[in-house]
Short mmCIF file of C-alpha atoms in Angstrom, two decimals:
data_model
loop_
_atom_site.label_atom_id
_atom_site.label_comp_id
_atom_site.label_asym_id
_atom_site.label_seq_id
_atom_site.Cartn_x
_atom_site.Cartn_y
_atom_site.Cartn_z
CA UNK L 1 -87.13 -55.23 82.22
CA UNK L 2 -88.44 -55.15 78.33
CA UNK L 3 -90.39 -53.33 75.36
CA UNK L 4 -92.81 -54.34 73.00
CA UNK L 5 -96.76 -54.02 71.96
CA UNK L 6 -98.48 -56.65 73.02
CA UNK L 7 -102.36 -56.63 73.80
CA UNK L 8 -102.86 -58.88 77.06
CA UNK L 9 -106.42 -60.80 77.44
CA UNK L 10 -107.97 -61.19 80.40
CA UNK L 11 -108.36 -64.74 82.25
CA UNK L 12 -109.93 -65.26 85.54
CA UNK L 13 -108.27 -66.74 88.41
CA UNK L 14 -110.17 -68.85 90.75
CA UNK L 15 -107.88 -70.19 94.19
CA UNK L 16 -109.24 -72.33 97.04
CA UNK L 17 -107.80 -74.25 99.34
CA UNK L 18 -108.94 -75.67 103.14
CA UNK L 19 -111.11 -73.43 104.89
CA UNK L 20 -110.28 -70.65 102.69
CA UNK L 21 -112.51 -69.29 99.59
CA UNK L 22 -111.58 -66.58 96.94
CA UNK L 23 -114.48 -65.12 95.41
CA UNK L 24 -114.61 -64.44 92.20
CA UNK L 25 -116.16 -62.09 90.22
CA UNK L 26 -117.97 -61.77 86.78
CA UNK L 27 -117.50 -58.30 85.59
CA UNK L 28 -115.68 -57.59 82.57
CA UNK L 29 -111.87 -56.98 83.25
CA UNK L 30 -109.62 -54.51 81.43
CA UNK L 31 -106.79 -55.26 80.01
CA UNK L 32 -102.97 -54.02 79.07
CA UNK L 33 -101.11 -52.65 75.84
CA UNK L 34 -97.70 -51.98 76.46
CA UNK L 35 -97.14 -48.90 74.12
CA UNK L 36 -93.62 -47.23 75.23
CA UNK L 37 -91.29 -47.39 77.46
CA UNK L 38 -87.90 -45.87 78.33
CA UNK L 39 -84.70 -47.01 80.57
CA UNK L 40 -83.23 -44.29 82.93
CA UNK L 41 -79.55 -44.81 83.12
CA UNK L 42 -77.58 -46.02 86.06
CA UNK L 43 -74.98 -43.09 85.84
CA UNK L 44 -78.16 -40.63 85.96
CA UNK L 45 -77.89 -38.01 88.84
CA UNK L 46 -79.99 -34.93 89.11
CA UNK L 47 -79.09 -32.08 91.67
CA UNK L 48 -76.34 -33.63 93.46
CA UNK L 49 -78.27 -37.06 94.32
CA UNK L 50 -78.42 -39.93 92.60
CA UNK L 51 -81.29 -41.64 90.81
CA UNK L 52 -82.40 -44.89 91.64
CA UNK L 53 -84.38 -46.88 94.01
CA UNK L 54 -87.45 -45.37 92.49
CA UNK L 55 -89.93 -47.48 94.51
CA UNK L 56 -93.42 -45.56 93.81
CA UNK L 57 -95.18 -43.17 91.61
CA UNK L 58 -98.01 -41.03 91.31
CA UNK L 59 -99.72 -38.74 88.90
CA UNK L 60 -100.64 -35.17 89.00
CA UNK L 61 -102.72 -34.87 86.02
CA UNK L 62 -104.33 -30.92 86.64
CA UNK L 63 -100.31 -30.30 86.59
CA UNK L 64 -98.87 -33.05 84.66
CA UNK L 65 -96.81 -33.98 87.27
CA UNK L 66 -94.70 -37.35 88.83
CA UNK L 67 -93.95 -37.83 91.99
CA UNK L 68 -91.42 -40.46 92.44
CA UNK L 69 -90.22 -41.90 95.97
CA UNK L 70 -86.63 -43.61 95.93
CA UNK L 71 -86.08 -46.27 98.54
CA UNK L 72 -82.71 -44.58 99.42
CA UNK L 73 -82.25 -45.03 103.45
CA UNK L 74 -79.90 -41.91 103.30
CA UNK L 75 -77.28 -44.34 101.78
CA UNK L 76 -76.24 -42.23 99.00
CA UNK L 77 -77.97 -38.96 100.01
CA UNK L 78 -80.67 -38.31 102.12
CA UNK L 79 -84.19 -40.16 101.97
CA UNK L 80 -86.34 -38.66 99.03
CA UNK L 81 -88.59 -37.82 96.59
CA UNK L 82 -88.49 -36.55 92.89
CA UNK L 83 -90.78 -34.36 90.90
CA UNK L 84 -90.37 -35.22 87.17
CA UNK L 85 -92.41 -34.62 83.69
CA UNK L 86 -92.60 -37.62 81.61
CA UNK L 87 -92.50 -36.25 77.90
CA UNK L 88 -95.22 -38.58 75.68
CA UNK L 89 -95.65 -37.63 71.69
CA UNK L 90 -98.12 -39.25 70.20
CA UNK L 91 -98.31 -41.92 72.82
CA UNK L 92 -94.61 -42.62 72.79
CA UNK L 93 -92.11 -41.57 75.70
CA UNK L 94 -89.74 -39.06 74.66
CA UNK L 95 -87.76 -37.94 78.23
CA UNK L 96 -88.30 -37.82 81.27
CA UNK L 97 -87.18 -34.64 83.00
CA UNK L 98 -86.86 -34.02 86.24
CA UNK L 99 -87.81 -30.52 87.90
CA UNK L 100 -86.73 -30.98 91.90
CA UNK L 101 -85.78 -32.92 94.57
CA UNK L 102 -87.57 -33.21 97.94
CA UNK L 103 -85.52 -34.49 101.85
CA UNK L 104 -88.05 -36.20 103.46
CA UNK L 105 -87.92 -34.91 106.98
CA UNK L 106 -88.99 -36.94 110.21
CA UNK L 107 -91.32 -35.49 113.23
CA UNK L 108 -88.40 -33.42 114.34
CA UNK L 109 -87.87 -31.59 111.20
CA UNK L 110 -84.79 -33.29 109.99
CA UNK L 111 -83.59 -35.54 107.38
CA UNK L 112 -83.65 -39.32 108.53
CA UNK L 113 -80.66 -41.09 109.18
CA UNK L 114 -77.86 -43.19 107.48
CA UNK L 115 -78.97 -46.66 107.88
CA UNK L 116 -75.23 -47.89 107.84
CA UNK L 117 -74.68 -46.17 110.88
CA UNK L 118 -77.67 -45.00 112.42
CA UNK L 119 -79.92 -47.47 111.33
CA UNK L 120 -82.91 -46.61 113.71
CA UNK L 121 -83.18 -43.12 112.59
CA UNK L 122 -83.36 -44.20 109.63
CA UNK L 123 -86.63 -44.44 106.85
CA UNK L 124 -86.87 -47.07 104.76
CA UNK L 125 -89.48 -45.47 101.41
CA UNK L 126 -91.34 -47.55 99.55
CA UNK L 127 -94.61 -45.71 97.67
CA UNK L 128 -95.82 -41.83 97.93
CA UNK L 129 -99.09 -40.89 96.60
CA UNK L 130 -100.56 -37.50 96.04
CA UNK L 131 -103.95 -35.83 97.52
CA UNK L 132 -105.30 -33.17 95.10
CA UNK L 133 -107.90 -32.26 97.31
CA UNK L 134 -105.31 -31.39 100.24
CA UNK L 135 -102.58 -30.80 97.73
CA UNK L 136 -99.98 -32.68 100.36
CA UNK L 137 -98.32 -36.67 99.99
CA UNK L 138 -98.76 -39.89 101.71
CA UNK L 139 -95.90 -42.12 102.10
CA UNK L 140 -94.60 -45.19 103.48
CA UNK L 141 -91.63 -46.74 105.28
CA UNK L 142 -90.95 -50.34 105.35
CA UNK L 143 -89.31 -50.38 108.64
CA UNK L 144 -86.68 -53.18 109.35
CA UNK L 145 -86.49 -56.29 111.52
CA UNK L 146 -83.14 -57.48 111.67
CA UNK L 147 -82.09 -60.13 114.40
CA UNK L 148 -78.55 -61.28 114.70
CA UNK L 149 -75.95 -62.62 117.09
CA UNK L 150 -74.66 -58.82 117.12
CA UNK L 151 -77.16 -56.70 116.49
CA UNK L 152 -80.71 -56.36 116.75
CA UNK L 153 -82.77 -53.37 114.92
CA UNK L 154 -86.79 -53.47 115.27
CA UNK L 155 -88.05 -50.80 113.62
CA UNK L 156 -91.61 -50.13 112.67
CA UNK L 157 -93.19 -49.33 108.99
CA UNK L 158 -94.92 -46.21 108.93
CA UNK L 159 -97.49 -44.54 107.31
CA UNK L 160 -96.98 -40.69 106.97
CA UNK L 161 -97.97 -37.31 105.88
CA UNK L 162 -96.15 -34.81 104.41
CA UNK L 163 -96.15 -30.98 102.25
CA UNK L 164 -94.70 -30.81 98.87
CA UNK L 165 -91.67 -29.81 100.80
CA UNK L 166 -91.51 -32.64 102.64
CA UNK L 167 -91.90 -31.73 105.58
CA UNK L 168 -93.74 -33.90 108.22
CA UNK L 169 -97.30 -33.61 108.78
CA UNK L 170 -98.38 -36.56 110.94
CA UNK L 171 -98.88 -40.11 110.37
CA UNK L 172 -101.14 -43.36 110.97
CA UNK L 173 -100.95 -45.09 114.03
CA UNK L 174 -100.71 -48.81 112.48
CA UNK L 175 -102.65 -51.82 113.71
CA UNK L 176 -100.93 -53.82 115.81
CA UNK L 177 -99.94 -56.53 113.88
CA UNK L 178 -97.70 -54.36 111.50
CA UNK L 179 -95.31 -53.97 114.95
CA UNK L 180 -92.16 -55.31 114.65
CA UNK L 181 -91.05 -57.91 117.48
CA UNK L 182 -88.31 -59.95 118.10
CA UNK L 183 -90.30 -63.37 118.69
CA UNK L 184 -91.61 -64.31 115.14
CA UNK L 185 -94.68 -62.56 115.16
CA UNK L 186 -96.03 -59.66 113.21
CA UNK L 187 -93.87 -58.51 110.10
CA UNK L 188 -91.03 -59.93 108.79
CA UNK L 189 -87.83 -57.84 107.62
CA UNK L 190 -88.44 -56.72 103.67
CA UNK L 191 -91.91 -57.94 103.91
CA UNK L 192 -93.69 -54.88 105.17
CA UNK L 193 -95.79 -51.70 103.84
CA UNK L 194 -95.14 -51.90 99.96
CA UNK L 195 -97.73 -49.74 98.41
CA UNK L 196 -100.28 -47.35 98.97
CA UNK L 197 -103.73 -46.26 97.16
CA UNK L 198 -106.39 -43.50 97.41
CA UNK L 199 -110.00 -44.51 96.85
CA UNK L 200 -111.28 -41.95 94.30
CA UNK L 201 -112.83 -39.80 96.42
CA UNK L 202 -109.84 -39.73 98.56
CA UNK L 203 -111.40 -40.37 101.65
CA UNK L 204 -109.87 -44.17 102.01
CA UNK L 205 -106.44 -45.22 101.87
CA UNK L 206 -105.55 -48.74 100.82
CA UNK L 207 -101.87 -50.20 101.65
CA UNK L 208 -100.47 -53.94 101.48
CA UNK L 209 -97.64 -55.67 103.34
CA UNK L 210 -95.09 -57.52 100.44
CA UNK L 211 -95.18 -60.83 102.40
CA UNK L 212 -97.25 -63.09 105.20
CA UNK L 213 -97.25 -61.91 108.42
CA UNK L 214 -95.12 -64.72 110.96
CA UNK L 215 -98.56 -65.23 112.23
CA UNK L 216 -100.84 -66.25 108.42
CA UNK L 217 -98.39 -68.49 107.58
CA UNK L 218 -95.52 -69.61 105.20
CA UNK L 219 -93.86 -66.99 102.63
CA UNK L 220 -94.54 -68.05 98.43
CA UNK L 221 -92.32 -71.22 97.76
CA UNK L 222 -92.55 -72.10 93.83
CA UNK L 223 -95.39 -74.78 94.24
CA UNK L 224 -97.40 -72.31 96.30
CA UNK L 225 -98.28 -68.81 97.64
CA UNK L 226 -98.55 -67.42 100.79
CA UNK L 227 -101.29 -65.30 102.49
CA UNK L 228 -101.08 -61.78 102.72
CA UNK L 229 -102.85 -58.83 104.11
CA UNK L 230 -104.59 -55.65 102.25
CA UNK L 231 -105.03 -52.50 104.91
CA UNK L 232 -107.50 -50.16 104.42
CA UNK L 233 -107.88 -46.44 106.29
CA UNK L 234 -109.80 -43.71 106.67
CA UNK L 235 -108.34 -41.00 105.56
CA UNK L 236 -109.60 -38.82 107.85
CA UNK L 237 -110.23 -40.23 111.37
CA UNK L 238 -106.89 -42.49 110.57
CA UNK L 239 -108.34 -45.48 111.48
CA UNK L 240 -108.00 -48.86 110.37
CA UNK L 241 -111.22 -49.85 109.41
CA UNK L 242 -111.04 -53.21 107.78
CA UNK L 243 -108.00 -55.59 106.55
CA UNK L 244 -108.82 -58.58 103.60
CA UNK L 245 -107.18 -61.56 103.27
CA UNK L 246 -105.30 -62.22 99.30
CA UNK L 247 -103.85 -65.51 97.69
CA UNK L 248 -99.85 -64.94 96.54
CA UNK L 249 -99.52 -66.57 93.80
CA UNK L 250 -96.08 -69.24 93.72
CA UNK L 251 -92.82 -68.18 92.98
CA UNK L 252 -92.41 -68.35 89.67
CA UNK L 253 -89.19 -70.05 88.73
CA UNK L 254 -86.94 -72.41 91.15
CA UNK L 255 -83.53 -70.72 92.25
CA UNK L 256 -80.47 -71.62 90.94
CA UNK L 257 -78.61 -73.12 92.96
CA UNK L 258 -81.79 -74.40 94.65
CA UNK L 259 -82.42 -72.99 98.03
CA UNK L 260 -80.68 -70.00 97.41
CA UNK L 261 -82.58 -66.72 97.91
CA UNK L 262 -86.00 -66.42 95.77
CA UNK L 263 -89.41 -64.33 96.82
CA UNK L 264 -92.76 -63.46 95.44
CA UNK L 265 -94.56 -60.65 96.98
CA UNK L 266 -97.15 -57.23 96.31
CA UNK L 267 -95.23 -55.00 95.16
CA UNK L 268 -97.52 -52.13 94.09
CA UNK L 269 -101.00 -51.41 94.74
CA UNK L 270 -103.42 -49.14 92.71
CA UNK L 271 -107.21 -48.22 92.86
CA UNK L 272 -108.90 -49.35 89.98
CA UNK L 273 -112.87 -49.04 91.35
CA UNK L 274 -115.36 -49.41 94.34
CA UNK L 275 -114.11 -52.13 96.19
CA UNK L 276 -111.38 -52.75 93.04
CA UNK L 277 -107.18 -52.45 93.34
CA UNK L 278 -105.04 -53.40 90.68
CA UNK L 279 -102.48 -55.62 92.77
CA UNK L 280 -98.85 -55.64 91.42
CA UNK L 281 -97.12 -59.32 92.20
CA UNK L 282 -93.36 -59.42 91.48
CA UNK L 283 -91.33 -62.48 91.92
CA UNK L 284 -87.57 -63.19 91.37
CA UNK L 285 -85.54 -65.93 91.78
CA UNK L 286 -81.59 -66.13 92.32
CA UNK L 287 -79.86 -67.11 89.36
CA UNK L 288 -82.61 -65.54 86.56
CA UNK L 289 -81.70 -61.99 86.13
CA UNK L 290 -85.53 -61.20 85.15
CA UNK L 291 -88.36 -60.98 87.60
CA UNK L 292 -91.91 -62.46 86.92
CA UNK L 293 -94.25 -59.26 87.23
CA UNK L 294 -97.75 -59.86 87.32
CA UNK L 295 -101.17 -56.99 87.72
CA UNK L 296 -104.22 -58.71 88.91
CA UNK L 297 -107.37 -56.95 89.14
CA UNK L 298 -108.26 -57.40 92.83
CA UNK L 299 -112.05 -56.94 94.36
CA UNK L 300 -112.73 -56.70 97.79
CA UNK L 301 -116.46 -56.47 97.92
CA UNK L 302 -116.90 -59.96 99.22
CA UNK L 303 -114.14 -60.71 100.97
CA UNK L 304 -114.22 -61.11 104.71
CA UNK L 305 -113.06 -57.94 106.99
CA UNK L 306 -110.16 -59.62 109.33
CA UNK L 307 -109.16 -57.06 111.28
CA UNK L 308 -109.85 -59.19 114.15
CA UNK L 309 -108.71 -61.79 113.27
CA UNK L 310 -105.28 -62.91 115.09
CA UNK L 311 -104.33 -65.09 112.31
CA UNK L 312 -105.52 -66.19 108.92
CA UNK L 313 -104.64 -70.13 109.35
CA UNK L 314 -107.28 -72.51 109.87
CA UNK L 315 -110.30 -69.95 109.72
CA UNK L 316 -113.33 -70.28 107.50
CA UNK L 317 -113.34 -66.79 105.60
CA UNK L 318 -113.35 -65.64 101.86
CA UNK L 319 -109.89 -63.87 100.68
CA UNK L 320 -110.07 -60.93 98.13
CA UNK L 321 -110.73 -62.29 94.10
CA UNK L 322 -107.87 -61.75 91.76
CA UNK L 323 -108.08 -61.79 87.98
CA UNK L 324 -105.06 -62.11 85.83
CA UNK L 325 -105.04 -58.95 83.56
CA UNK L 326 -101.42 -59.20 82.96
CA UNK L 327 -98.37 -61.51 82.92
CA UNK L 328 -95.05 -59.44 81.76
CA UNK L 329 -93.26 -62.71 80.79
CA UNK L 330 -95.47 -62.27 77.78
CA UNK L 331 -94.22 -59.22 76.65
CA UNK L 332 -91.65 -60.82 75.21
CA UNK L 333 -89.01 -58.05 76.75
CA UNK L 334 -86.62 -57.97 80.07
CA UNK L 335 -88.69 -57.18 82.80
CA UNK L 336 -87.03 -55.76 86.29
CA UNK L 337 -87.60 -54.86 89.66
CA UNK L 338 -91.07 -53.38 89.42
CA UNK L 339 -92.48 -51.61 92.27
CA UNK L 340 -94.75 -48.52 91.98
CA UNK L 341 -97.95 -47.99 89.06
CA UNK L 342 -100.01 -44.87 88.69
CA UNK L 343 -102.47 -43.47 86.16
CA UNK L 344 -100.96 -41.18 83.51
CA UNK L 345 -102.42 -39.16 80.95
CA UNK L 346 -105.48 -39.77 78.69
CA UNK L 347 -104.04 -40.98 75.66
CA UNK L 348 -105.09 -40.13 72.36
CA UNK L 349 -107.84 -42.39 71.90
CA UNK L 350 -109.48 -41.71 74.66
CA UNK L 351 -108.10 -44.78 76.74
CA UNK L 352 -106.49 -44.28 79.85
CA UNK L 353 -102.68 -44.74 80.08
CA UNK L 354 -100.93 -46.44 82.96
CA UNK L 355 -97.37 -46.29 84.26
CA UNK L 356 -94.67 -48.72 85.89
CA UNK L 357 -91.27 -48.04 87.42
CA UNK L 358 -88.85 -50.44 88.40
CA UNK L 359 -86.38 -50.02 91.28
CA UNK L 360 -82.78 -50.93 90.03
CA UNK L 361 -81.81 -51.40 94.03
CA UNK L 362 -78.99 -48.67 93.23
CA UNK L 363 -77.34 -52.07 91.26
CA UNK L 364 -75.32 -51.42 87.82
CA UNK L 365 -76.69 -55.03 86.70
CA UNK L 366 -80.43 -54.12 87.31
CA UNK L 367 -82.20 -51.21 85.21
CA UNK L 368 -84.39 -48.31 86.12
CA UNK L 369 -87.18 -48.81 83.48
CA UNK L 370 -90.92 -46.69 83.11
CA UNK L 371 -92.93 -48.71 80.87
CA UNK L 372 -96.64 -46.91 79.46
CA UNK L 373 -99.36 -49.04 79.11
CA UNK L 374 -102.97 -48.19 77.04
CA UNK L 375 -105.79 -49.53 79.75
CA UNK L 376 -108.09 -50.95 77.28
CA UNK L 377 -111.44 -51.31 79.14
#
């Protein structure tokens, strides 16, 4: 939602409350230079499907290559991904071109189904991330939990692998508390898997649910956040070897009318360091078109491992530290939906460049933007 240079200084962010301690770290933190962006249109298709929903990117930089997931539950045309080159001169984006489109197939070999009328067969995708070292994709349904007088769909997030040609490869058998249940325990609908990061070595995977399990507590109300949960895998064995506590932050602006629909939630993960993810917060509120995207550098060195933990209420245990490297209000330019960051290309300074995409929700009033930062260490 916006476009303009701006360089963003650092603060640190210290939250406490109860029983709970964030730790805090004194490293020096990078920060953000918004140096281009560009708006894909809403009218844009590309072989037959229409783009939008583009929910997560990654970077292929020995091929100078995107992969981009859409969030498409087979709606408009089947659940997939995009392969796309993002054209920068002299540090400004020029096009964006893309070069294929991949089906996602399930464990059966197939496309997933409509959710409008199949729902449970069909995939809900939120991030995809690429393994050079394996040269296949990780990728991530949401799932749904949706409980009504009429109709009552539980289906489990997922965490899966797959070929360049999408084709299924296995997946992660999830902790227990990411299983959806009727009772009010475990996820809640739209609050699931969100994003998903490789360590640098590949050998971990990190992924984040968007909201508070039923069991940690309250969801982000605009005078404060809620607790959420950071998973981390190995990448081979597949298990879950540790999950951290992290402080939402509030929602950022009240609704209008008041009590109408408004949510703050992690959006987007990325691995920054050892022990380090840059943690994407996005909040909207009915009645402001804009969201409120934030990218806090996040260190889990010190935090406490709560795997075992049933719930995170009333325990004594440090969350994960978050320092404010970025607030997009102060860009000065709209700012939409965003959900998915990767590294891009070395710019030509020498700096590192990092991209965003926002997911339009397949809306005409929201905007498919990719906005190129300079990571100024």
């Amino acid at each position: 939602m916006r476009n303009l240079s701006v360089l963003v200084i650092l603060t640190a962010f210290l939250f406490s409350c109860s029983n709970l301690e964030q730790t805090t770290d004194s490293k020096i933190t990078p920060s953000l230079k918004l140096i281009s962006s560009i708006e894909i249109p809403f009218d844009e298709t590309f072989q037959n499907t229409k783009v939008g929903g583009l929910s997560g990117i990654d970077y292929d930089a020995k091929n100078d290559l995107y992969y981009l997931i859409s969030d498409d539950r087979s709606v408009f045309n089947d659940s997939r991904f995009y392969t796309a080159k993002i054209r920068l001169l002299a540090n400004k984006v020029e096009r964006i071109d893309f070069l294929s489109v991949v089906t996602l197939k399930n464990a059966t070999g197939k496309a997933f189904g409509n959710w409008n009328t199949t729902p449970t067969t069909s995939a809900d995708p939120e991030d995809i991330r690429f393994n050079p070292t394996t040269n296949t994709l990780v990728w991530i349904s949401e799932g749904a939990r949706v409980i009504t007088a009429d109709k009552e769909i539980l289906q489990n997030p997922s965490l899966n692998f797959m070929d360049l040609k999408g084709d299924y490869m296995g997946n992660i058998t999830l902790p227990e508390n990411l299983t959806m249940q009727k009772l009010e325990k475990g996820p809640r609908n739209n609050g699931t898997l969100e994003g998903i990061a490789f360590d640098k070595k590949y050998k971990i995977i990190y992924t984040n649910i968007e909201e508070p399990l039923f069991e940690d507590g309250n969801q982000a109300n605009t005078n404060k956040g809620g607790l959420i949960r950071l998973y981390q895998f190995d990448a081979k064995t597949k298990n879950n070897t540790a999950q951290y506590g992290y402080q939402l932050e509030p929602i950022a602006s009240e609704p209008n009318p008041k009590g109408a629909f408004a949510v703050n939630g992690v959006s987007a993960i990325q691995y920054y360091g050892e022990n380090q993810l840059l943690v994407v917060e996005r909040s909207y509120s009915t009645g402001t078109q804009a969201c409120t995207v934030k990218v806090f550098l996040c260190d889990l060195k010190k935090a406490t491992n709560v795997k075992d933990y049933p719930s995170l209420q009333n325990q004594k245990l440090e969350l994960a530290s978050k320092k404010l490297i970025l607030n997009m209000d102060d860009l000065g330019i709209f700012i939409d939906n965003i959900e998915g960051l990767t590294f891009g290309p070395i710019l030509t300074n020498g700096n590192p460049s990092m991209i965003f995409v926002s997911d339009n929700n397949f809306s005409d009033k929201q905007k498919t933007q990719v906005l190129v930062f300079e990571l100024v260490k």
